[in-house]
PDB file of C-alpha atoms in Angstrom:
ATOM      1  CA  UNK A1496     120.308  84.641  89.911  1.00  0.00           C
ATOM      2  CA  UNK A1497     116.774  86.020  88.419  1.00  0.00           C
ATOM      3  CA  UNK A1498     117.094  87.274  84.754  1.00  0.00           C
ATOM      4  CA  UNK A1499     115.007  90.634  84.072  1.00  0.00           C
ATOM      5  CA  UNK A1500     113.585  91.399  80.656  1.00  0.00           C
ATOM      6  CA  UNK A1501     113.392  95.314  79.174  1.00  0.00           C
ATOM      7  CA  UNK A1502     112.034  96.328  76.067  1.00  0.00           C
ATOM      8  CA  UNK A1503     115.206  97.278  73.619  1.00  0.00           C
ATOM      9  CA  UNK A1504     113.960 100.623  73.185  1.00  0.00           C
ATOM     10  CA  UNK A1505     111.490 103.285  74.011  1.00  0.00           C
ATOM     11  CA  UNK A1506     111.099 107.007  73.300  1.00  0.00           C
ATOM     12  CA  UNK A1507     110.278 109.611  75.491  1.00  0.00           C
ATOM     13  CA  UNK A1508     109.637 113.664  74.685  1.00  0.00           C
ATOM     14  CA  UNK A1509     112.003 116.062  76.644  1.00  0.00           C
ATOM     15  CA  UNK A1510     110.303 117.596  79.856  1.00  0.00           C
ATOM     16  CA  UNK A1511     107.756 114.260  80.419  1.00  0.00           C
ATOM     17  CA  UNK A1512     108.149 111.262  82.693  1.00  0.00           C
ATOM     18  CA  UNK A1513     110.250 108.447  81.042  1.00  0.00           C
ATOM     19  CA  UNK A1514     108.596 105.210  82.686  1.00  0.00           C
ATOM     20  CA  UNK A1515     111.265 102.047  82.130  1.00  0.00           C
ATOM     21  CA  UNK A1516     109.782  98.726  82.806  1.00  0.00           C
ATOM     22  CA  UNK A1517     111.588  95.878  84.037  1.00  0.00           C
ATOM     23  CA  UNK A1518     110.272  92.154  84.212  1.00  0.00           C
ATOM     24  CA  UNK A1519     111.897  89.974  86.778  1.00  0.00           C
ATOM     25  CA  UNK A1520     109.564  87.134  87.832  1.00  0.00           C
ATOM     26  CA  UNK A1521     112.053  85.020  88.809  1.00  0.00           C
ATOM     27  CA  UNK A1522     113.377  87.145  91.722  1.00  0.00           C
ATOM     28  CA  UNK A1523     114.239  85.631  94.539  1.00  0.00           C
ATOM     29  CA  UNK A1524     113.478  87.002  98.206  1.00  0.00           C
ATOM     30  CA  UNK A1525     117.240  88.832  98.665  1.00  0.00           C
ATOM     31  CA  UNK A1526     118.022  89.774  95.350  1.00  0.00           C
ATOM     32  CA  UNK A1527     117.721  93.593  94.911  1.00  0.00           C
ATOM     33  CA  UNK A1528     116.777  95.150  91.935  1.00  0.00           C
ATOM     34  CA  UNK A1529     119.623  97.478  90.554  1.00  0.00           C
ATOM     35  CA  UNK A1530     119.121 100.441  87.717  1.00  0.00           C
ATOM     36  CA  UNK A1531     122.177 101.553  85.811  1.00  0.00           C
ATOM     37  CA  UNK A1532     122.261 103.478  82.773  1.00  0.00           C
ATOM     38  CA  UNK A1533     125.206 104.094  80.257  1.00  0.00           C
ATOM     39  CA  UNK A1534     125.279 106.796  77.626  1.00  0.00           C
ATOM     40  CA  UNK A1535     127.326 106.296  74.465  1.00  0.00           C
ATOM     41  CA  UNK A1536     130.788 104.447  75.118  1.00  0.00           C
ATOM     42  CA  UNK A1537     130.974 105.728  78.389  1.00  0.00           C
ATOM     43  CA  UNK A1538     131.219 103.492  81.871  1.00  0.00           C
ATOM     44  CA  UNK A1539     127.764 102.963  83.358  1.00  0.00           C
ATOM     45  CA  UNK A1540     126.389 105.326  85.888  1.00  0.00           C
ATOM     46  CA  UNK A1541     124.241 104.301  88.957  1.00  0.00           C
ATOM     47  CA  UNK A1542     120.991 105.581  89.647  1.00  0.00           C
ATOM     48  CA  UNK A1543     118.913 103.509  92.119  1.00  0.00           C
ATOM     49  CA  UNK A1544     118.358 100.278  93.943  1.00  0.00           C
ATOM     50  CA  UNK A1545     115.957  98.480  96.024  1.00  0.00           C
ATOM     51  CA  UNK A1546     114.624  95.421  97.499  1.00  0.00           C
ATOM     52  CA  UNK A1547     111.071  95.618  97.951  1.00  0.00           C
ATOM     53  CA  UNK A1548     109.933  99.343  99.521  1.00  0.00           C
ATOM     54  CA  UNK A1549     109.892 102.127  96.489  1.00  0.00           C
ATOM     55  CA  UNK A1550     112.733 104.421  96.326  1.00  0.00           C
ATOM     56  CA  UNK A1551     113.750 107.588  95.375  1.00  0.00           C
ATOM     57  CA  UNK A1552     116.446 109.327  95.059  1.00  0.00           C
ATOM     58  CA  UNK A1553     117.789 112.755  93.259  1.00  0.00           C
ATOM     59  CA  UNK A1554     117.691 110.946  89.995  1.00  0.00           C
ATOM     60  CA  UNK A1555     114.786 108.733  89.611  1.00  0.00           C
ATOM     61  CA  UNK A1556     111.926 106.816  91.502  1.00  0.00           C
ATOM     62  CA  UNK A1557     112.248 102.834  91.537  1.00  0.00           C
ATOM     63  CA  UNK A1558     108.589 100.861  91.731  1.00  0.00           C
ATOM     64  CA  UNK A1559     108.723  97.966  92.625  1.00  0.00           C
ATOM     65  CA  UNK A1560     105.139  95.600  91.926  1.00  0.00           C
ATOM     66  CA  UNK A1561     104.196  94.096  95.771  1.00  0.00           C
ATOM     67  CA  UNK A1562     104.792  90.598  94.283  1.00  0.00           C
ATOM     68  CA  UNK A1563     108.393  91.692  93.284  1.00  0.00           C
ATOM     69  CA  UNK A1564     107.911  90.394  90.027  1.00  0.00           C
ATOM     70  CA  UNK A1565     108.357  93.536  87.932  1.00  0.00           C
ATOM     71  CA  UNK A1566     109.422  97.053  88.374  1.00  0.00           C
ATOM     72  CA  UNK A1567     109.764 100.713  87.059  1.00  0.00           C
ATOM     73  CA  UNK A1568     112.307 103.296  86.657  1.00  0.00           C
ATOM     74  CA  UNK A1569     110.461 106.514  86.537  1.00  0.00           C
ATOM     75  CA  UNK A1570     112.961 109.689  85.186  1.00  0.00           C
ATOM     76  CA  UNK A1571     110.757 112.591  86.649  1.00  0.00           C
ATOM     77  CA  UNK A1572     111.348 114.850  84.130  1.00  0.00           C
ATOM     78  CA  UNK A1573     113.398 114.087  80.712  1.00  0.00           C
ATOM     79  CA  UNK A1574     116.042 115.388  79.331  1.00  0.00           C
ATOM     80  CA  UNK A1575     117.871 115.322  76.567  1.00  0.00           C
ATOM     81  CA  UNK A1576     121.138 114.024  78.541  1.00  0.00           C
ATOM     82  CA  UNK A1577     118.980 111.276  79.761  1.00  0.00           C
ATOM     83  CA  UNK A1578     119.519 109.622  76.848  1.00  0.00           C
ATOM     84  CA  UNK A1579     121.586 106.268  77.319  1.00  0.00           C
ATOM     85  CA  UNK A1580     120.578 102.480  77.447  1.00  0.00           C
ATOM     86  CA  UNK A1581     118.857 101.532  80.681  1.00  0.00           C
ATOM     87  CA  UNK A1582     119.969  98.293  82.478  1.00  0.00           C
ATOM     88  CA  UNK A1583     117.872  97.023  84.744  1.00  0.00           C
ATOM     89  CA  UNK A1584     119.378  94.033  87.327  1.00  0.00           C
ATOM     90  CA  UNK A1585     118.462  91.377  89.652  1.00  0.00           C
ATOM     91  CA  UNK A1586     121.554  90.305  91.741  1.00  0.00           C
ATOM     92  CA  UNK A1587     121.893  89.230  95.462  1.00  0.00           C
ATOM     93  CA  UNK A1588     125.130  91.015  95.650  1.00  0.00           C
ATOM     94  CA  UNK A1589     127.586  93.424  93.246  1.00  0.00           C
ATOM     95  CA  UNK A1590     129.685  89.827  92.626  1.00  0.00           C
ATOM     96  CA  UNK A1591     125.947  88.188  91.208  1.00  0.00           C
ATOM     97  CA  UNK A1592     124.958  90.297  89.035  1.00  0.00           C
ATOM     98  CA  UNK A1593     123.752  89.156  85.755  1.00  0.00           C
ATOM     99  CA  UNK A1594     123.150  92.338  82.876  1.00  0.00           C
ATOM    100  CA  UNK A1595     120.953  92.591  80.434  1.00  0.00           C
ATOM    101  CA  UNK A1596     121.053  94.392  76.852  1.00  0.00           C
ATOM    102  CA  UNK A1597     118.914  96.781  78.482  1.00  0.00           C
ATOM    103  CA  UNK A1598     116.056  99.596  77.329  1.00  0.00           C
ATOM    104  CA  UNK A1599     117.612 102.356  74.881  1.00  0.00           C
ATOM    105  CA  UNK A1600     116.166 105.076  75.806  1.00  0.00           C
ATOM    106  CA  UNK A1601     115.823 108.179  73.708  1.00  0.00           C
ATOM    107  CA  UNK A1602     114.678 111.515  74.564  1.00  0.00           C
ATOM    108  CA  UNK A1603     113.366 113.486  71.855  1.00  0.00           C
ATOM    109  CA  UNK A1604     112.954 117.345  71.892  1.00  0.00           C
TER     110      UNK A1604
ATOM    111  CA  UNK B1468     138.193 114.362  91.918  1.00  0.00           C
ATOM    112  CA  UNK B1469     137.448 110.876  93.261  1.00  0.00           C
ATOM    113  CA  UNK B1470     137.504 108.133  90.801  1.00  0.00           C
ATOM    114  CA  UNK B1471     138.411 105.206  88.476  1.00  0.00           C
ATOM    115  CA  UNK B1472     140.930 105.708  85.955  1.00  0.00           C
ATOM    116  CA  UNK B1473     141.556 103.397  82.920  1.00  0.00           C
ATOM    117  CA  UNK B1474     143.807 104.127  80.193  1.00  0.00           C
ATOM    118  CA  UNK B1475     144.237 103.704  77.476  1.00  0.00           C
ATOM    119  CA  UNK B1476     141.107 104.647  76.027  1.00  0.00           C
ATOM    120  CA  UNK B1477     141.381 102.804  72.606  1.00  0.00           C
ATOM    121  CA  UNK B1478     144.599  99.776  72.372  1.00  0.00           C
ATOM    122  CA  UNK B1479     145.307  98.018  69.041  1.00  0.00           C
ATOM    123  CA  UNK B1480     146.910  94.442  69.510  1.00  0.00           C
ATOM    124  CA  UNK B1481     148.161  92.220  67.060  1.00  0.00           C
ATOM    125  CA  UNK B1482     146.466  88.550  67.653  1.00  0.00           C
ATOM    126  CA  UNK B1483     148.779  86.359  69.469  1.00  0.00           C
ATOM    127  CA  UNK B1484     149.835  88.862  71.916  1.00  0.00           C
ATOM    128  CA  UNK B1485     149.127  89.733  75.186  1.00  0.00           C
ATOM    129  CA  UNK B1486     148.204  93.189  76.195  1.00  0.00           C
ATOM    130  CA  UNK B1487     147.813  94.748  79.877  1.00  0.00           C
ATOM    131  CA  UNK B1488     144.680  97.100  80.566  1.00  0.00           C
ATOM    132  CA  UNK B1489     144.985  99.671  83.534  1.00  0.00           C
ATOM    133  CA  UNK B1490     142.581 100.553  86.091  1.00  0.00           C
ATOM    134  CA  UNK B1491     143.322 103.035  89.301  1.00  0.00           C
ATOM    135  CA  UNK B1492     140.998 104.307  91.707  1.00  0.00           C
ATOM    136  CA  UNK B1493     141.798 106.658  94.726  1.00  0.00           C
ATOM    137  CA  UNK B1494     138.135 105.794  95.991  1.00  0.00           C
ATOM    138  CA  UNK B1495     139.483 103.763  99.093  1.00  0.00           C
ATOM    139  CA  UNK B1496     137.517 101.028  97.836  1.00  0.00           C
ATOM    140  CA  UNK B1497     138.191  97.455  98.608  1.00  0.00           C
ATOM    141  CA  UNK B1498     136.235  96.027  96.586  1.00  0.00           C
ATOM    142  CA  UNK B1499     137.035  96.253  92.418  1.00  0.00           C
ATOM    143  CA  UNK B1500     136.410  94.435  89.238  1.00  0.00           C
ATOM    144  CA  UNK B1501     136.736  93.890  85.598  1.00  0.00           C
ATOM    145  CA  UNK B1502     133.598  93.816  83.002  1.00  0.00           C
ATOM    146  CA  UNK B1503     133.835  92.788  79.232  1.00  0.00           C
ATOM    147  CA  UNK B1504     130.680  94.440  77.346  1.00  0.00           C
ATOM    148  CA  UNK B1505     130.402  93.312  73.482  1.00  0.00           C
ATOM    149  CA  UNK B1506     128.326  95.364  70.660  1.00  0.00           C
ATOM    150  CA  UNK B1507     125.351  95.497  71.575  1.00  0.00           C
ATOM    151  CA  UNK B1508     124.979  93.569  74.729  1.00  0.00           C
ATOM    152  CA  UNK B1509     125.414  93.590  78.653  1.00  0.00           C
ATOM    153  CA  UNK B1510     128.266  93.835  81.060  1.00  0.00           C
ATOM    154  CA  UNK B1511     129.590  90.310  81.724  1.00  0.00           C
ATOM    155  CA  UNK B1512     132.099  90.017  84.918  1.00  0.00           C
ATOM    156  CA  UNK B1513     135.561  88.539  84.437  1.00  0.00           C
ATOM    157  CA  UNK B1514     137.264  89.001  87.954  1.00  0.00           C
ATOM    158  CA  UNK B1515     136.649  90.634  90.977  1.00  0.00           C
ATOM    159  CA  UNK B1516     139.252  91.230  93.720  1.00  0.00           C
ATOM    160  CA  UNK B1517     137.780  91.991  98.009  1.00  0.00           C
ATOM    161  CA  UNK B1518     141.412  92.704  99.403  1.00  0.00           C
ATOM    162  CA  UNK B1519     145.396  92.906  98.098  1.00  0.00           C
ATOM    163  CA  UNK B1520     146.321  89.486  96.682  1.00  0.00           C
ATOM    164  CA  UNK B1521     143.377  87.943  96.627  1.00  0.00           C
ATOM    165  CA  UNK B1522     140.732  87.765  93.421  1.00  0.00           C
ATOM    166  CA  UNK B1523     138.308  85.482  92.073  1.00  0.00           C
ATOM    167  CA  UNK B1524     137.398  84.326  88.677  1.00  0.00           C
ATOM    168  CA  UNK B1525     134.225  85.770  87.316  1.00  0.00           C
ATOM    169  CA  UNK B1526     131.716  84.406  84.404  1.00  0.00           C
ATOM    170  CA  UNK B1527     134.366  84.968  81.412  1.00  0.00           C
ATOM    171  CA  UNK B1528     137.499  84.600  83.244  1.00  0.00           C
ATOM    172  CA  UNK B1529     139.260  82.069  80.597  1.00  0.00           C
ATOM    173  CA  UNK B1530     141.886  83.733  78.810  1.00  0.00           C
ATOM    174  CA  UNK B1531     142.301  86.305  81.421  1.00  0.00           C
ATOM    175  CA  UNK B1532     144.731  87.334  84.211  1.00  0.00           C
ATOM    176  CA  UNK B1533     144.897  89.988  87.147  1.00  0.00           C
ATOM    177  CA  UNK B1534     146.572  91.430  89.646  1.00  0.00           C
ATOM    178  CA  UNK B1535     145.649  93.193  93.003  1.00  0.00           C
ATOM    179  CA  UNK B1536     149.413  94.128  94.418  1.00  0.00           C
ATOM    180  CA  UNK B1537     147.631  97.409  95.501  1.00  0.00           C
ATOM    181  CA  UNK B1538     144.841  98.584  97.184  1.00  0.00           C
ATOM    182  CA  UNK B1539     144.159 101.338  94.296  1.00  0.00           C
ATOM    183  CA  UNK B1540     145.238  99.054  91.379  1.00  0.00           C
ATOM    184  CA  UNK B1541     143.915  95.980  89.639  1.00  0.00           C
ATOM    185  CA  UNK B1542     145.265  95.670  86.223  1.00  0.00           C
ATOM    186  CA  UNK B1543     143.988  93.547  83.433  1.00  0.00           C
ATOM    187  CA  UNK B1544     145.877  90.831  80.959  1.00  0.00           C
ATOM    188  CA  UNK B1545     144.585  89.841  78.151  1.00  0.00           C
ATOM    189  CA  UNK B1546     146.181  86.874  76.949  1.00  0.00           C
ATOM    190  CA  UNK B1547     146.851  85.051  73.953  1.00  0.00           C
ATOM    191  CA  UNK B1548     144.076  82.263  75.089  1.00  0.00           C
ATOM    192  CA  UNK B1549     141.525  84.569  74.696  1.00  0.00           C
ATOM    193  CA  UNK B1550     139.900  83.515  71.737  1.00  0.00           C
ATOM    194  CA  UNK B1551     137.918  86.342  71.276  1.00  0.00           C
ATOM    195  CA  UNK B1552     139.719  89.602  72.837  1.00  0.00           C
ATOM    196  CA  UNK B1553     138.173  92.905  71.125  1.00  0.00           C
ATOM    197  CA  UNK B1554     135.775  94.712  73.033  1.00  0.00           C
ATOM    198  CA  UNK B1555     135.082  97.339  75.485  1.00  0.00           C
ATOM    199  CA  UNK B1556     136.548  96.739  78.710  1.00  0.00           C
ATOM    200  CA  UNK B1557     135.154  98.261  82.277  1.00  0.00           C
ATOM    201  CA  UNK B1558     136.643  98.416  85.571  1.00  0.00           C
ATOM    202  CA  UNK B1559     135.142  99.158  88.781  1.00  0.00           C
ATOM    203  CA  UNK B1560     134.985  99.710  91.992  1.00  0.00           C
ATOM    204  CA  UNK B1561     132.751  99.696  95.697  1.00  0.00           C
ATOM    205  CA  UNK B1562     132.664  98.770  99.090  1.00  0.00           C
ATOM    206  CA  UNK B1563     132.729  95.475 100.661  1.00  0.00           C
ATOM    207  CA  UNK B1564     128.860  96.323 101.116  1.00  0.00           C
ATOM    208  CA  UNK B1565     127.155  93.272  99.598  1.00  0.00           C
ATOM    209  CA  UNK B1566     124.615  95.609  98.138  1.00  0.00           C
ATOM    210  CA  UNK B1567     126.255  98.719  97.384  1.00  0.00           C
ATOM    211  CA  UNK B1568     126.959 101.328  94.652  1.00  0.00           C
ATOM    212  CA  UNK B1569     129.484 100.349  91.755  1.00  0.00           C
ATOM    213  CA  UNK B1570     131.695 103.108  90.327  1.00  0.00           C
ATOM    214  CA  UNK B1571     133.095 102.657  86.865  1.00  0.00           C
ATOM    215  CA  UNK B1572     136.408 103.836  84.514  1.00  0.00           C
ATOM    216  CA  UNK B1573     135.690 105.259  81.775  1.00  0.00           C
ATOM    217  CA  UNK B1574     136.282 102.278  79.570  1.00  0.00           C
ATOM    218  CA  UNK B1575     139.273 100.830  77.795  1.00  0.00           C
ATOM    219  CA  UNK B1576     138.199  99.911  74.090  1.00  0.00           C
ATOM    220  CA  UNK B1577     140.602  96.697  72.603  1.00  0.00           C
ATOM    221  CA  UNK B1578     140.887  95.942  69.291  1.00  0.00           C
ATOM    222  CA  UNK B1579     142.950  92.719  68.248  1.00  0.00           C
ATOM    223  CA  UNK B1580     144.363  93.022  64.688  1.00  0.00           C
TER     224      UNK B1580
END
């Protein structure tokens, strides 16, 4: 199962785009890429998938690079309730999936 | 509401004994599973159950036991053998789908005096 790398933390100002990169160069052909985030001692929360097209969803927008080495989360528009750590995963299946630390995101006012 | 219940929120063990973690969902999902998450770090997958009496052993599942006697249950031991047992404990749920949305509790957080 590929391993993805995140920066530990970023910081974003409320009302921009929050762009989360995601390194995962050792992807294999059917392993998706997963985003989950998880504010404060809460349970994560999904937000998007994909496999190789770019998706979007009422969330966020998932880029993935044509080689499928790398993508990026893109929150449209930040708020301050998007502030949470950011996992980014590479996993054939929900039973493969190997998580990261993640990005800690922070949104600042 | 639709979801995963896990209680209780915060459980205080003394070492050397084993404690049972809940986890419910009215989701009709088959598919559900059990996540350790330490300070700091990812989710790390200690069992997953596809069907009633049936479950397989994830990454960390030493020192661990479950249960799936019910569609919408799949409690959690934590055992003596469990060198290590405080932290944050997730359960989950999602379809059979491969690829497929997970839905989590809220989080049970154990802390072994």
């Amino acid at each position: 199962d590929a391993k993805t790398t995140q920066p530990p933390s970023m910081d974003c100002a409320e009302g921009r785009a929050a762009n989360l990169p995601c390194n995962h160069s050792t992807i294999s052909g059917n392993e998706y890429v997963y985003w989950y985030r998880q504010i404060h001692s809460q349970g994560p929360q999904y937000i998007i998938h994909g496999l190789k097209n770019n998706e979007t969803n009422e969330m966020a927008s998932l880029i993935i690079t044509e080689d499928r080495k790398s993508s990026t989360l893109i929150l449209p528009h930040a708020t301050l309730r998007d502030t949470a750590v950011y996992y980014c995963i590479a996993g054939g299946s929900n039973y493969q999936l190997i998580w990261g630390a993640g990005t800690k995101l922070i949104i600042k006012p | 509401d639709g979801g995963i219940t896990q209680s209780p929120k915060y459980l205080f063990r003394k070492e050397g004994q084993n404690v049972t973690l809940s986890c419910e969902q009215n989701l009709n999902h088959d598919a559900m599973y059990w996540y350790r998450q330490d300070p700091g770090q990812g989710l790390r997958l200690i069992y997953y159950s596809q069907i009633v009496n049936d479950f397989q052993k994830g990454d960390i599942a030493e020192g661990y036991s479950v249960s799936r006697e019910k569609k919408e249950s799949f409690p959690l031991t934590v055992t003596s053998a469990q060198k290590n047992p405080t932290a944050f404990y997730l359960c989950a749920s999602s379809t059979l789908r491969l690829v497929d949305t997970q839905y989590f509790g809220p989080g049970t957080r154990l802390t072994v005096l």
